[in-house]
Amino acid sequence: MRKTYKLFIGGAFPRSESGRSYEVYAAAGRSGKRAFLANAAKASRKDARNAVVAARKAVGGWAGATAYNRGQVLYRVAEVMESRRDQLVAEVRTAEGLSPARAGAVVDAAIDRWVWYAGWSDKIAQITGNLNPVAGPYFNISAPEPTGVVAVLAPQDSSLLGLVSVVAPVIVTGNACVVVSSESMPLPAITLAECLATSDVPGGVVNILTGDAAEMAPWLASHLDVNGIDLTGAADLDWAAFEAAAADNLKRVRRPGPEDLAAAPELTRMTAWLETKTVWHPKGR
Amino acid sequence: MPTFEYAPAPESRAVVDIPDSYRLWIGGEWVEGRGTPFPTINPATEETLSTVAEATAEDVDAAVRAARTAYTRIWSRMSGTDRGKYLFRIARIMQERARELAVLETLDNGKPIKETRDFDVPTAAAHFFYHAGWADKLEYAGLGSSPRPHGVVGQIIPWNFPLLMLAWKIAPALACGNTVVLKPAETTPLAALLFADICQQADLPPGVVNLVTGAGATGQAIVDHPGIDKIAFTGSTAVGKMIARSIAGSDKHATLELGGKAANVVFDDAPLDQAIEGIVGGIFFNQGQVCCAGSRVLAQENIVDDVVDRLKRRLETLRLGDPLDKNTDVGAINSERQLARITELSAVGEAEGAVRWDTGCPLPKNGFWFRPTLFTEVSQSHRIAQEEIFGPVLSVLTFRTPGEAVAKANNTPYGLSAGVWTEKGSRILWMADQLKAGVVWANTFNQFDPTSPFGGYKESGYGREGGRHGLAAYVRKGTQQ
């Protein structure tokens, strides 16, 4: 039986409100032929806006959860990914045209990366926050807080590791995200959504849209209830226009750039979506 | 004041299976100890729970060699990511076996099931979870660019939080890439021995964790062993000083988490209901057998009568008895020896002129018990105001000004923790600056978290456990490879 691949919005798996879908093919085999895999949902502007609403609804509770709790929930995601490893390997292999061993290595790297980020939940503040020795009788401390709702254009050419590499660092600190998956390789993204849906991640913290990034990106970039946008997957699009649109409400923007997904990630993937809050309080008897 | 009658609500013992005897856990195997096996008893009933092997110096040597082999061949070569996976797995298994651990800990230690179930076990698991995440992130911890482990760490832990202290010791040591020889306290070895089973379930490589049971002589053998690179000790200040002397002039490093004589400073603007709860929890949690216990109250003079009245009223509602009963607030004292010390120091308190009061509650026939006890009219020179009693005994002193409160709070050889109770934020922060204590709790007490460093000033020891700072204890200083 073949599976229907749908969107992931607010913890549910709806079809696109537009009723549209598009054909997804495997990577070219030796014969050069590309096998048909599925009709994926083609998300619309309205779907993107619904996803933002879901993310906004979820972000308060997620940001307010303890870091320990978020860390455990995200670690659970990695556990569920591990339990679905065979499926993820098969999908990544088909989508990216990799050998079984290579696909296995990519999935393992994605799981390890998820665990790596899960561990940061209760440590990032210990690295990025500090006491400031101000010249006066004041207690003064700076600590990070999540930015809010972040739109993410996931890498187009890495169906799972790329996706994990951009989603995990956004949500581990308490943000919620709306992510547009790789257009041509969306199926591992939906399987990841199924992992998220069975991992105690509150609905709406991660929303995954499949379809045409060029179609959805302008709406996400200009959406006034989105606080940040990661343009990693927009290198081949007119990302400068997205950045300009994002200026309307001063979204935090991460520009596309050379990405080495195999290398150890940089903290900037997390710190890009953090605000620094400094608290002053007088000292005195 | 109405008191409520409670029907007994005992937690079932059926979840734990205690063998008649235990051997030593060395190199991933149970091996016979060469010393004289000794019993471990349930301090609430004096029933013998099991018999435990005694590790001699020769056994300790075998454990150190196993730890060295595991360090050289496996653990130091493993990536942080993989080390982290073992620690995550241990955390998960502890969560899965939480009830079993809680019941076993209560049987062996005598503390209420309420505490083991809601505090000791979940906090221990959280400690492994937190440090699991550090294993592959050490280069971010501000410890230099390539923090290196010490090698083989000798760890000696006390009987007051047998499982939690094990977690505080083993989790950071392993996360940083060390291997471990750990000695649990002679009166509470069972949690550690169950932990061996958890290591097996987690497929932890043999020799990464080695457990040797025994008393002072076994501990001394660990401290003196030339193959030990670092000592981590939690226990009394007297033993801590002996360890510091023993390793003087050697290459061994040490972190020492020792005694305390914490003051809870209560100002006249304090939220009193909250303060009373905090003071009571601060000294009667775990029968006061807590190094950071708030064993002194410093109440501002104009409210001291009110504070004492409220304390007495609250203490009368504490339920002392069967530690396995879910309603029990105060359990058994851990050992006959400890009970004798509490009894003796309390008698000294009376003899020196302090006024003694206790709840008068009935005590069970068997086991080691001490009523929640309050001393008023205590002066700074009294031994009960200076020495760590390590029992459910609270001394009340007074002060007039914030400066006097600071002077009195700091007037002990210890400096582990302190409490401040006032609604005035600026005063909290000023007091926090003045108090010579490693942890200052404001309008709360006895809070612990894996992310928060814990440890003392002065004769409460050196080094921190928990948080980013706690990692420093388990890596070598400097960045040279």
Short mmCIF file of C-alpha atoms in Angstrom, two decimals, chain B residues 137-319:
data_model
loop_
_atom_site.label_atom_id
_atom_site.label_comp_id
_atom_site.label_asym_id
_atom_site.label_seq_id
_atom_site.Cartn_x
_atom_site.Cartn_y
_atom_site.Cartn_z
CA LYS B 137 30.38 19.89 23.39
CA LEU B 138 33.33 20.21 25.74
CA GLU B 139 35.17 22.58 23.43
CA TYR B 140 32.40 25.11 24.05
CA ALA B 141 32.58 24.92 27.84
CA GLY B 142 35.28 27.54 28.28
CA LEU B 143 37.84 24.96 29.39
CA GLY B 144 40.38 25.72 26.69
CA SER B 145 40.40 24.60 23.09
CA SER B 146 41.05 20.92 23.66
CA PRO B 147 40.03 19.90 27.13
CA ARG B 148 41.52 16.53 28.07
CA PRO B 149 40.34 14.09 30.73
CA HIS B 150 42.46 13.29 33.77
CA GLY B 151 42.36 9.54 33.17
CA VAL B 152 41.26 7.39 36.07
CA VAL B 153 39.20 9.15 38.70
CA GLY B 154 38.71 7.86 42.25
CA GLN B 155 35.37 8.87 43.70
CA ILE B 156 34.20 8.48 47.26
CA ILE B 157 30.63 9.34 48.10
CA PRO B 158 28.56 9.67 51.28
CA TRP B 159 25.47 7.90 52.55
CA ASN B 160 23.05 10.81 52.58
CA PHE B 161 22.20 10.78 48.86
CA PRO B 162 23.71 7.49 47.68
CA LEU B 163 22.35 7.49 44.14
CA LEU B 164 22.36 11.23 43.56
CA MET B 165 25.96 11.63 44.72
CA LEU B 166 26.91 8.76 42.42
CA ALA B 167 25.27 10.63 39.55
CA TRP B 168 26.99 13.89 40.49
CA LYS B 169 30.31 12.06 40.38
CA ILE B 170 30.02 9.59 37.52
CA ALA B 171 28.07 11.63 34.97
CA PRO B 172 30.56 14.51 34.55
CA ALA B 173 33.58 12.21 34.88
CA LEU B 174 32.40 9.99 32.05
CA ALA B 175 31.18 12.89 29.92
CA CYS B 176 34.66 14.39 30.04
CA GLY B 177 36.25 11.08 29.06
CA ASN B 178 37.52 9.75 32.39
CA THR B 179 36.97 6.27 33.77
CA VAL B 180 35.93 5.75 37.34
CA VAL B 181 36.58 3.77 40.49
CA LEU B 182 33.79 4.66 42.88
CA LYS B 183 33.28 3.70 46.48
CA PRO B 184 29.77 4.09 47.87
CA ALA B 185 29.36 4.62 51.60
CA GLU B 186 29.53 1.48 53.72
CA THR B 187 26.02 1.98 55.10
CA THR B 188 24.36 2.62 51.73
CA PRO B 189 26.00 0.56 48.98
CA LEU B 190 22.88 -0.89 47.34
CA ALA B 191 21.98 1.93 44.94
CA ALA B 192 25.49 1.87 43.50
CA LEU B 193 25.36 -1.89 43.13
CA LEU B 194 22.08 -1.63 41.26
CA PHE B 195 23.74 1.02 39.13
CA ALA B 196 26.17 -1.67 37.99
CA ASP B 197 23.21 -3.48 36.52
CA ILE B 198 22.14 -0.28 34.77
CA CYS B 199 25.63 0.04 33.25
CA GLN B 200 25.29 -3.50 31.95
CA GLN B 201 21.89 -2.79 30.43
CA ALA B 202 23.39 0.28 28.78
CA ASP B 203 26.23 -1.85 27.34
CA LEU B 204 28.75 0.46 28.96
CA PRO B 205 32.20 -0.93 28.07
CA PRO B 206 33.73 -2.99 30.89
CA GLY B 207 35.96 -1.07 33.26
CA VAL B 208 34.58 2.39 32.51
CA VAL B 209 32.77 2.27 35.85
CA ASN B 210 34.14 0.14 38.70
CA LEU B 211 32.46 -0.11 42.07
CA VAL B 212 34.31 -1.08 45.21
CA THR B 213 32.47 -1.35 48.51
CA GLY B 214 34.03 -0.90 51.91
CA ALA B 215 34.63 1.62 54.65
CA GLY B 216 37.40 4.10 55.40
CA ALA B 217 40.25 1.72 54.63
CA THR B 218 38.92 1.09 51.14
CA GLY B 219 38.58 4.82 50.60
CA GLN B 220 42.12 5.39 51.79
CA ALA B 221 43.35 2.73 49.35
CA ILE B 222 41.73 4.68 46.51
CA VAL B 223 43.23 7.96 47.66
CA ASP B 224 46.69 6.43 48.03
CA HIS B 225 46.71 4.45 44.79
CA PRO B 226 49.35 5.80 42.41
CA GLY B 227 47.20 4.94 39.37
CA ILE B 228 44.50 7.41 40.39
CA ASP B 229 44.79 10.76 38.61
CA LYS B 230 42.09 12.62 40.41
CA ILE B 231 40.04 12.27 43.59
CA ALA B 232 36.49 13.47 43.94
CA PHE B 233 35.17 13.26 47.45
CA THR B 234 31.94 14.20 49.13
CA GLY B 235 31.78 13.73 52.87
CA SER B 236 33.00 15.20 56.11
CA THR B 237 35.43 18.08 56.39
CA ALA B 238 37.69 15.96 58.61
CA VAL B 239 38.10 13.28 55.94
CA GLY B 240 38.41 15.94 53.25
CA LYS B 241 41.38 17.41 55.06
CA MET B 242 42.96 13.96 55.36
CA ILE B 243 42.61 13.51 51.60
CA ALA B 244 44.11 16.92 50.89
CA ARG B 245 47.09 15.97 53.09
CA SER B 246 47.42 12.55 51.51
CA ILE B 247 47.75 13.90 47.96
CA ALA B 248 49.97 16.84 48.89
CA GLY B 249 53.03 16.90 46.67
CA SER B 250 51.63 14.38 44.19
CA ASP B 251 50.23 14.84 40.69
CA LYS B 252 46.75 14.00 41.90
CA HIS B 253 44.03 16.61 41.70
CA ALA B 254 41.06 16.74 44.03
CA THR B 255 37.66 18.25 44.39
CA LEU B 256 36.15 18.17 47.84
CA GLU B 257 32.53 18.74 48.73
CA LEU B 258 32.43 18.79 52.51
CA GLY B 259 30.38 19.91 55.47
CA GLY B 260 28.32 23.00 56.09
CA LYS B 261 26.57 24.99 58.75
CA ALA B 262 24.27 27.10 56.62
CA ALA B 263 22.27 29.99 57.98
CA ASN B 264 18.80 30.92 56.89
CA VAL B 265 18.68 34.68 57.41
CA VAL B 266 15.13 35.86 57.96
CA PHE B 267 14.47 39.62 57.78
CA ASP B 268 11.39 41.20 59.29
CA ASP B 269 9.93 41.92 55.88
CA ALA B 270 10.19 38.27 54.78
CA PRO B 271 7.19 36.40 53.43
CA LEU B 272 6.89 34.40 56.65
CA ASP B 273 4.70 31.50 55.54
CA GLN B 274 7.08 30.87 52.68
CA ALA B 275 10.10 31.33 54.96
CA ILE B 276 8.81 28.80 57.51
CA GLU B 277 8.30 26.22 54.77
CA GLY B 278 11.78 26.93 53.44
CA ILE B 279 13.43 26.72 56.86
CA VAL B 280 11.62 23.49 57.71
CA GLY B 281 12.50 21.96 54.35
CA GLY B 282 16.02 23.32 54.70
CA ILE B 283 16.78 21.41 57.90
CA PHE B 284 14.35 18.50 57.99
CA PHE B 285 14.72 17.38 54.38
CA ASN B 286 16.49 14.01 54.53
CA GLN B 287 16.39 14.20 58.36
CA GLY B 288 18.85 17.08 58.18
CA GLN B 289 21.54 14.77 56.86
CA VAL B 290 22.42 17.23 54.14
CA CYS B 291 25.74 19.04 53.85
CA CYS B 292 24.01 22.24 52.76
CA ALA B 293 21.22 21.95 55.35
CA GLY B 294 20.05 25.23 56.82
CA SER B 295 20.93 24.18 60.35
CA ARG B 296 20.93 27.72 61.73
CA VAL B 297 18.13 30.25 61.56
CA LEU B 298 19.17 33.86 61.94
CA ALA B 299 15.93 35.68 62.60
CA GLN B 300 15.71 39.45 62.90
CA GLU B 301 15.19 40.17 66.60
CA ASN B 302 11.76 41.78 66.29
CA ILE B 303 10.22 38.71 64.63
CA VAL B 304 12.05 35.88 66.35
CA ASP B 305 9.16 34.94 68.66
CA ASP B 306 6.77 34.78 65.75
CA VAL B 307 9.25 32.71 63.72
CA VAL B 308 9.78 30.25 66.57
CA ASP B 309 6.03 29.90 67.22
CA ARG B 310 5.37 29.23 63.58
CA LEU B 311 8.23 26.78 63.34
CA LYS B 312 6.96 24.78 66.30
CA ARG B 313 3.46 24.71 64.90
CA ARG B 314 4.74 23.51 61.55
CA LEU B 315 7.07 20.90 63.03
CA GLU B 316 4.19 19.37 64.95
CA THR B 317 2.56 18.48 61.66
CA LEU B 318 5.58 16.59 60.34
CA ARG B 319 4.91 12.88 60.09
#
